[in-house]
Amino acid sequence: MRTSLRFALAFVWLASGFNALATPLPDTGNLHQHPAWLTLVHYQPDRFGDGYTGQADDDDFFLSANGKTSPKAELDATLEAITRPGGGDNHARCRFPARDRWLRDQLDLAQQPADCPAFDQWTEELNTETVTLVFAASYLNSPSSMFGHTFLRLDPPQEDEETNLILANTISYAADAAAHDSEILFAYKGIFGGYPGITSIQPYYEKIRLYSDIEHRDLWEYQLNLTQSEVDMMLAHTWEIRDRNFDYYFFDENCAYRLLALIDVARPGTDLLDEVGTHAIPSDTVRWVVDRGLVEDVYYRPSAATSVSHSIDSLPDEHQTLAAAIANGYVEADAPEVKALNDEERARVLDTTYDYVRYQSEADGWPREHAAPLSHDLLKERSQIRGVAAQNGAPEPAIRDDQGHDTFRASLSGGRIGDRNFAEVTLRPAYHDVLDPPAGYRGGAQLQFLRLDARLYTDNDELQIEQLTGVEIRSLSPRNQFFSPLSWQVGFGGRRTDTETNRVFAPYLEGGAGGSWQLATGTQAFAIATADLEIDDDLRRGYDAAPGADLGILHQNNRFSLLGGVKTKAWIVSSQHRQDQAYLEGNWHFGREFSLFGKFSREDHYDRYRSTWQLGLHAYF
Amino acid sequence: MKKLIAGALLMGASTLAFAQPGCGIGAMVWKGQSGIAPHVLAATTNGTFGNQTFGMTTGTLGCQTNQSVQSMAMYMESNIDKVARDMSRGSGENLDTLAVLLGVDEADRDSFRKALQDNFATIFPSSDTTSGEAVDAIVALLEKDEALSKYVAA
């Protein structure tokens, strides 16, 4: 006992002696509440209480055991760790180079360089001078991609003529779902959480292949005006969060969100994350980045689909027919009618046909037995034409995706159904419908989330929910001799339904598929076979189902949009009455902030006619 | 710079399934793509699969040791249909990327493009040509060219 006590005393003396010899750590004061520190460790204020919680879902991201909930404990632990002597890849300075850099600046610590071989090699390879935010737009016939996707490209210095941006690296944040789960689970976990979100680095050409060639999404490249020192800070922080798990959530903590955090770290005070309320829609986040003056230049990279459509449209009609005939195997690539063209024309026809065959192989799965020999023949013929360069790609759209209307819409309107007047308020958090201003959005595409329509009937001051839309997706993509996409729609939610004596609120599920055809620029006709299901106690058998049809015409331009047509539904389970409707809706657009709208419908149901009309204003913000 | 790019490309590849650089058999050039279910899924979560990678095998001249050639082979592996397209036209960014990876000087770029366009049918003799065979043919072609042979010297 006596001996151990002596040892203990000696140990205490030694320990205090060492302490006295080491440089005392500076007083950090309130530094742990500095916005830049909170951003660096991804702290968010707690919803309840005045504390903070870090968003990283990975113990290795924190140096203190209490780091997830205590910015101060984490800052003290970080300071202690980065001032410890030594070096090497496992030293805190090398694991957290951004924190190291920031703390040293704030506290005036000695700036001796750290010895971090892995981090140094990594930054040297990335060789980044500027950073470009890349936005992958939505793609043809897939309105669910309308949210878009964003990632960062690390651009090497451009004074070197040999540098090619295709080989530049990119930083992405995405749900790491490859090893898991069915489609339904995928969607569920994407929304409610459960997938690890992983920051990954890939060459830009892999991204181009995925987005531009396979998914047919146009890419918008927003070159940011970050300084070299800001770029270095961003890379240092990327190193910190690389391979660290941040759970992925579809609506808020998604790809765009994590990139905003990187920009906030690079340029403190930008506070892009403050913009994120309930959701971070990538196209909105691009708007914020543009509005903050962070963008120096914008470039457009059309997708394979956009390029091939453009090449087809640039061909004269008879050459279009020839290209379609070659693609479908009716005419050989070296047939006399092809040879008869002059070099320039022949090059255009062969180029377009090849791009179209590649597109069909990717998008429609044309069999290799047909596509491969044909592709080879086309290129062999083309290689014999000298001195005709490839044609320029599709031109940049006049209005970029980030220049379209904002995604939150609030509406006020008045109307009349039968002999009752009402006032209606509609709130739609996201995103776009076919009657909204079309600039910056895909034509004929619609995606609405969580829309609420509430009505106040003025005769008896009765407030009713008219409709609650969970999700509503609609895709009207015109067909022609080259492309034959399916037009389709799907939706669910709750809505007022007519039971002959009453209008009751019933959960519904609806869907449809058909075709649409372009009549003129911005105008298309569509024919959709529909199916409806409603479930409610007030229906005679508790539910009802209706096959039906919807025939209409849609016109979209930047001044107004019009949708009109006829719908019929044959309710076959409970009511056994047909429901026929003629409808006309129009929106007049005032810039991208407001639209005046009007709707009229006349319906024949339960052997009686009823008209509904409505006039109001949409505001987008 | 060119060494840096070539090195980075290979470095990135080492994290992929890239067992024996320069010794495998490349994929068929104009393969038919089927099954794009993943892209629908990716779309619905506005993200993408984090570790989606493309198979990497490459075949060159009995394990070519030239780093630039290996990088070119890797690039062609995942972009072969676009490289072939640009080659047949004698211009385009994918052809320029090959030149960058091989370190072809600005002064030699035109003859590089022309050599590949002129010899398209030699580089891709049939639709079953693998990307490895195409790389071999390009290397053999450049080796015979007085001005361009220095870029593929092992």
Short mmCIF file of C-alpha atoms in Angstrom, two decimals, chain A residues 285-519:
data_model
loop_
_atom_site.label_atom_id
_atom_site.label_comp_id
_atom_site.label_asym_id
_atom_site.label_seq_id
_atom_site.Cartn_x
_atom_site.Cartn_y
_atom_site.Cartn_z
CA THR A 285 -29.99 25.23 -54.09
CA VAL A 286 -28.46 26.21 -57.42
CA ARG A 287 -30.62 29.36 -57.30
CA TRP A 288 -29.26 30.22 -53.87
CA VAL A 289 -25.69 29.71 -55.03
CA VAL A 290 -26.34 31.98 -58.03
CA ASP A 291 -28.10 34.58 -55.85
CA ARG A 292 -25.15 34.67 -53.43
CA GLY A 293 -22.91 35.82 -56.28
CA LEU A 294 -20.82 32.65 -56.16
CA VAL A 295 -21.06 31.85 -59.86
CA GLU A 296 -18.53 33.15 -62.33
CA ASP A 297 -19.56 31.35 -65.49
CA VAL A 298 -22.18 28.87 -66.66
CA TYR A 299 -21.66 26.13 -69.25
CA TYR A 300 -24.19 23.79 -70.76
CA ARG A 301 -23.52 20.17 -71.66
CA PRO A 302 -26.45 18.67 -73.54
CA SER A 303 -27.21 15.01 -72.85
CA ALA A 304 -27.01 12.31 -75.47
CA ALA A 305 -30.80 12.52 -75.85
CA THR A 306 -30.82 16.29 -76.27
CA SER A 307 -27.97 16.12 -78.76
CA VAL A 308 -29.58 13.43 -80.86
CA SER A 309 -32.93 15.26 -80.92
CA HIS A 310 -31.13 18.38 -82.02
CA SER A 311 -29.22 16.54 -84.78
CA ILE A 312 -32.45 14.98 -86.03
CA ASP A 313 -34.25 18.34 -86.04
CA SER A 314 -31.37 19.89 -87.99
CA LEU A 315 -31.75 17.38 -90.83
CA PRO A 316 -34.05 18.16 -93.73
CA ASP A 317 -37.17 15.96 -93.79
CA GLU A 318 -36.00 13.57 -96.51
CA HIS A 319 -32.71 13.02 -94.68
CA GLN A 320 -34.60 12.34 -91.47
CA THR A 321 -36.53 9.63 -93.26
CA LEU A 322 -33.30 8.24 -94.65
CA ALA A 323 -31.70 8.21 -91.18
CA ALA A 324 -34.72 6.39 -89.72
CA ALA A 325 -34.56 3.85 -92.55
CA ILE A 326 -30.86 3.17 -91.94
CA ALA A 327 -31.36 2.91 -88.19
CA ASN A 328 -34.16 0.41 -88.63
CA GLY A 329 -32.19 -1.70 -91.09
CA TYR A 330 -34.17 -0.96 -94.28
CA VAL A 331 -31.29 0.84 -95.96
CA GLU A 332 -27.58 -0.05 -95.70
CA ALA A 333 -25.11 2.54 -94.46
CA ASP A 334 -23.31 2.33 -97.82
CA ALA A 335 -26.44 2.15 -100.01
CA PRO A 336 -26.48 4.19 -103.26
CA GLU A 337 -28.97 6.72 -101.89
CA VAL A 338 -26.53 7.47 -99.05
CA LYS A 339 -23.53 7.61 -101.37
CA ALA A 340 -25.43 10.04 -103.59
CA LEU A 341 -25.33 12.74 -100.91
CA ASN A 342 -22.50 15.25 -100.83
CA ASP A 343 -19.84 14.81 -98.12
CA GLU A 344 -21.33 17.32 -95.72
CA GLU A 345 -24.86 15.89 -95.99
CA ARG A 346 -23.65 12.31 -95.80
CA ALA A 347 -21.60 13.07 -92.68
CA ARG A 348 -24.65 14.62 -91.00
CA VAL A 349 -26.89 11.67 -91.85
CA LEU A 350 -24.32 9.10 -90.68
CA ASP A 351 -23.50 11.02 -87.49
CA THR A 352 -27.13 11.46 -86.59
CA THR A 353 -27.98 7.85 -87.32
CA TYR A 354 -25.08 6.59 -85.22
CA ASP A 355 -26.01 8.80 -82.27
CA TYR A 356 -29.61 7.68 -82.58
CA VAL A 357 -28.67 3.98 -82.65
CA ARG A 358 -26.49 4.48 -79.56
CA TYR A 359 -29.32 6.29 -77.84
CA GLN A 360 -31.75 3.48 -78.63
CA SER A 361 -29.27 0.87 -77.42
CA GLU A 362 -29.00 2.64 -74.09
CA ALA A 363 -32.57 3.79 -73.63
CA ASP A 364 -34.63 1.14 -75.33
CA GLY A 365 -32.26 -1.81 -75.15
CA TRP A 366 -32.00 -2.38 -78.88
CA PRO A 367 -30.42 -5.83 -79.23
CA ARG A 368 -26.71 -6.02 -79.83
CA GLU A 369 -27.18 -8.26 -82.88
CA HIS A 370 -28.83 -5.33 -84.65
CA ALA A 371 -27.09 -2.33 -83.09
CA ALA A 372 -23.46 -3.46 -83.07
CA PRO A 373 -22.91 -4.31 -86.77
CA LEU A 374 -24.95 -1.27 -87.76
CA SER A 375 -22.91 1.01 -85.48
CA HIS A 376 -19.73 -0.37 -86.95
CA ASP A 377 -20.90 0.09 -90.54
CA LEU A 378 -21.95 3.67 -89.85
CA LEU A 379 -18.61 4.62 -88.35
CA LYS A 380 -16.65 2.88 -91.08
CA GLU A 381 -18.54 4.86 -93.73
CA ARG A 382 -18.13 8.04 -91.74
CA SER A 383 -14.37 7.58 -91.33
CA GLN A 384 -14.02 7.78 -95.10
CA ILE A 385 -15.35 11.32 -95.17
CA ARG A 386 -12.44 13.63 -94.46
CA GLY A 387 -12.49 17.22 -93.45
CA VAL A 388 -16.07 17.43 -92.22
CA ALA A 389 -15.87 18.12 -88.51
CA ALA A 390 -18.55 16.93 -86.12
CA GLN A 391 -21.45 19.34 -85.86
CA ASN A 392 -21.76 21.59 -82.85
CA GLY A 393 -23.95 20.22 -80.08
CA ALA A 394 -27.40 21.38 -79.15
CA PRO A 395 -27.55 25.10 -78.32
CA GLU A 396 -27.92 26.23 -74.75
CA PRO A 397 -31.58 26.78 -73.80
CA ALA A 398 -32.51 30.43 -73.52
CA ILE A 399 -33.59 29.92 -69.94
CA ARG A 400 -31.57 27.82 -67.53
CA ASP A 401 -33.08 25.41 -65.05
CA ASP A 402 -32.22 27.72 -62.17
CA GLN A 403 -34.04 30.57 -63.91
CA GLY A 404 -37.44 28.89 -63.82
CA HIS A 405 -40.13 29.71 -61.29
CA ASP A 406 -39.49 28.98 -57.61
CA THR A 407 -40.84 25.68 -56.40
CA PHE A 408 -43.12 26.70 -53.52
CA ARG A 409 -46.51 27.89 -54.72
CA ALA A 410 -49.33 29.52 -52.78
CA SER A 411 -52.67 30.31 -54.43
CA LEU A 412 -55.82 32.23 -53.62
CA SER A 413 -58.95 31.88 -55.65
CA GLY A 414 -62.70 32.21 -55.71
CA GLY A 415 -65.14 29.98 -57.52
CA ARG A 416 -68.47 28.35 -57.77
CA ILE A 417 -69.52 24.72 -57.81
CA GLY A 418 -73.14 24.10 -58.76
CA ASP A 419 -74.93 26.85 -56.84
CA ARG A 420 -72.40 27.26 -54.02
CA ASN A 421 -69.67 29.90 -53.93
CA PHE A 422 -66.34 29.30 -52.32
CA ALA A 423 -62.95 30.81 -51.62
CA GLU A 424 -59.95 28.50 -51.90
CA VAL A 425 -56.41 28.52 -50.56
CA THR A 426 -53.82 26.15 -52.02
CA LEU A 427 -50.35 25.48 -50.72
CA ARG A 428 -47.93 23.39 -52.74
CA PRO A 429 -44.42 22.98 -51.31
CA ALA A 430 -43.09 21.40 -54.49
CA TYR A 431 -42.69 21.49 -57.45
CA HIS A 432 -44.24 22.14 -60.86
CA ASP A 433 -47.34 21.36 -62.87
CA VAL A 434 -47.94 21.54 -66.60
CA LEU A 435 -49.78 24.86 -66.29
CA ASP A 436 -47.03 26.64 -64.34
CA PRO A 437 -44.59 28.89 -66.25
CA PRO A 438 -42.71 26.34 -68.37
CA ALA A 439 -39.36 28.15 -68.64
CA GLY A 440 -36.59 26.12 -67.05
CA TYR A 441 -38.73 22.98 -66.77
CA ARG A 442 -39.30 20.00 -69.06
CA GLY A 443 -42.29 20.42 -71.32
CA GLY A 444 -45.22 18.18 -70.43
CA ALA A 445 -43.72 17.09 -67.12
CA GLN A 446 -45.37 17.52 -63.75
CA LEU A 447 -44.40 16.63 -60.20
CA GLN A 448 -46.38 17.79 -57.19
CA PHE A 449 -45.79 16.92 -53.57
CA LEU A 450 -47.96 17.42 -50.49
CA ARG A 451 -50.35 19.88 -52.02
CA LEU A 452 -53.25 21.06 -49.88
CA ASP A 453 -56.43 22.67 -51.27
CA ALA A 454 -58.78 24.09 -48.62
CA ARG A 455 -62.16 25.66 -49.42
CA LEU A 456 -64.38 27.99 -47.49
CA TYR A 457 -68.00 27.81 -48.68
CA THR A 458 -69.49 31.24 -48.24
CA ASP A 459 -73.14 30.24 -47.89
CA ASN A 460 -72.66 28.52 -44.51
CA ASP A 461 -69.02 29.39 -43.69
CA GLU A 462 -68.09 25.75 -43.98
CA LEU A 463 -64.37 25.00 -44.25
CA GLN A 464 -63.49 21.85 -46.17
CA ILE A 465 -60.37 20.20 -47.38
CA GLU A 466 -61.00 19.81 -51.07
CA GLN A 467 -57.90 17.85 -51.91
CA LEU A 468 -54.71 16.64 -50.26
CA THR A 469 -52.20 15.42 -52.82
CA GLY A 470 -49.50 13.08 -51.62
CA VAL A 471 -47.61 12.75 -54.85
CA GLU A 472 -48.77 13.47 -58.38
CA ILE A 473 -46.54 12.73 -61.33
CA ARG A 474 -47.43 13.31 -64.93
CA SER A 475 -45.29 12.85 -67.99
CA LEU A 476 -46.50 13.82 -71.44
CA SER A 477 -43.67 13.14 -73.90
CA PRO A 478 -44.56 13.42 -77.56
CA ARG A 479 -43.95 10.48 -79.89
CA ASN A 480 -42.52 10.75 -83.40
CA GLN A 481 -40.83 8.56 -85.99
CA PHE A 482 -37.65 8.38 -83.89
CA PHE A 483 -38.88 8.31 -80.31
CA SER A 484 -41.85 6.49 -78.88
CA PRO A 485 -42.03 7.27 -75.18
CA LEU A 486 -45.02 6.27 -73.11
CA SER A 487 -46.98 9.11 -71.56
CA TRP A 488 -48.00 8.23 -68.04
CA GLN A 489 -49.33 9.53 -64.77
CA VAL A 490 -49.67 8.37 -61.20
CA GLY A 491 -50.97 9.97 -58.04
CA PHE A 492 -52.41 9.38 -54.60
CA GLY A 493 -53.91 11.38 -51.78
CA GLY A 494 -57.36 12.30 -50.56
CA ARG A 495 -60.09 14.21 -52.44
CA ARG A 496 -63.76 15.18 -52.41
CA THR A 497 -65.81 12.66 -54.27
CA ASP A 498 -69.43 12.80 -55.30
CA THR A 499 -71.76 10.19 -53.73
CA GLU A 500 -74.86 11.68 -55.39
CA THR A 501 -76.16 13.22 -52.16
CA ASN A 502 -72.92 14.44 -50.70
CA ARG A 503 -69.28 15.25 -51.42
CA VAL A 504 -67.16 13.14 -49.11
CA PHE A 505 -63.40 13.13 -48.55
CA ALA A 506 -62.01 9.84 -49.87
CA PRO A 507 -58.50 8.48 -50.16
CA TYR A 508 -57.69 7.75 -53.79
CA LEU A 509 -55.10 6.18 -56.00
CA GLU A 510 -54.97 6.92 -59.70
CA GLY A 511 -52.80 6.10 -62.65
CA GLY A 512 -52.76 6.08 -66.41
CA ALA A 513 -50.75 5.44 -69.52
CA GLY A 514 -51.03 6.39 -73.17
CA GLY A 515 -49.40 8.50 -75.80
CA SER A 516 -48.99 12.10 -76.83
CA TRP A 517 -48.19 13.72 -80.13
CA GLN A 518 -46.73 17.11 -80.94
CA LEU A 519 -49.10 19.31 -82.97
#
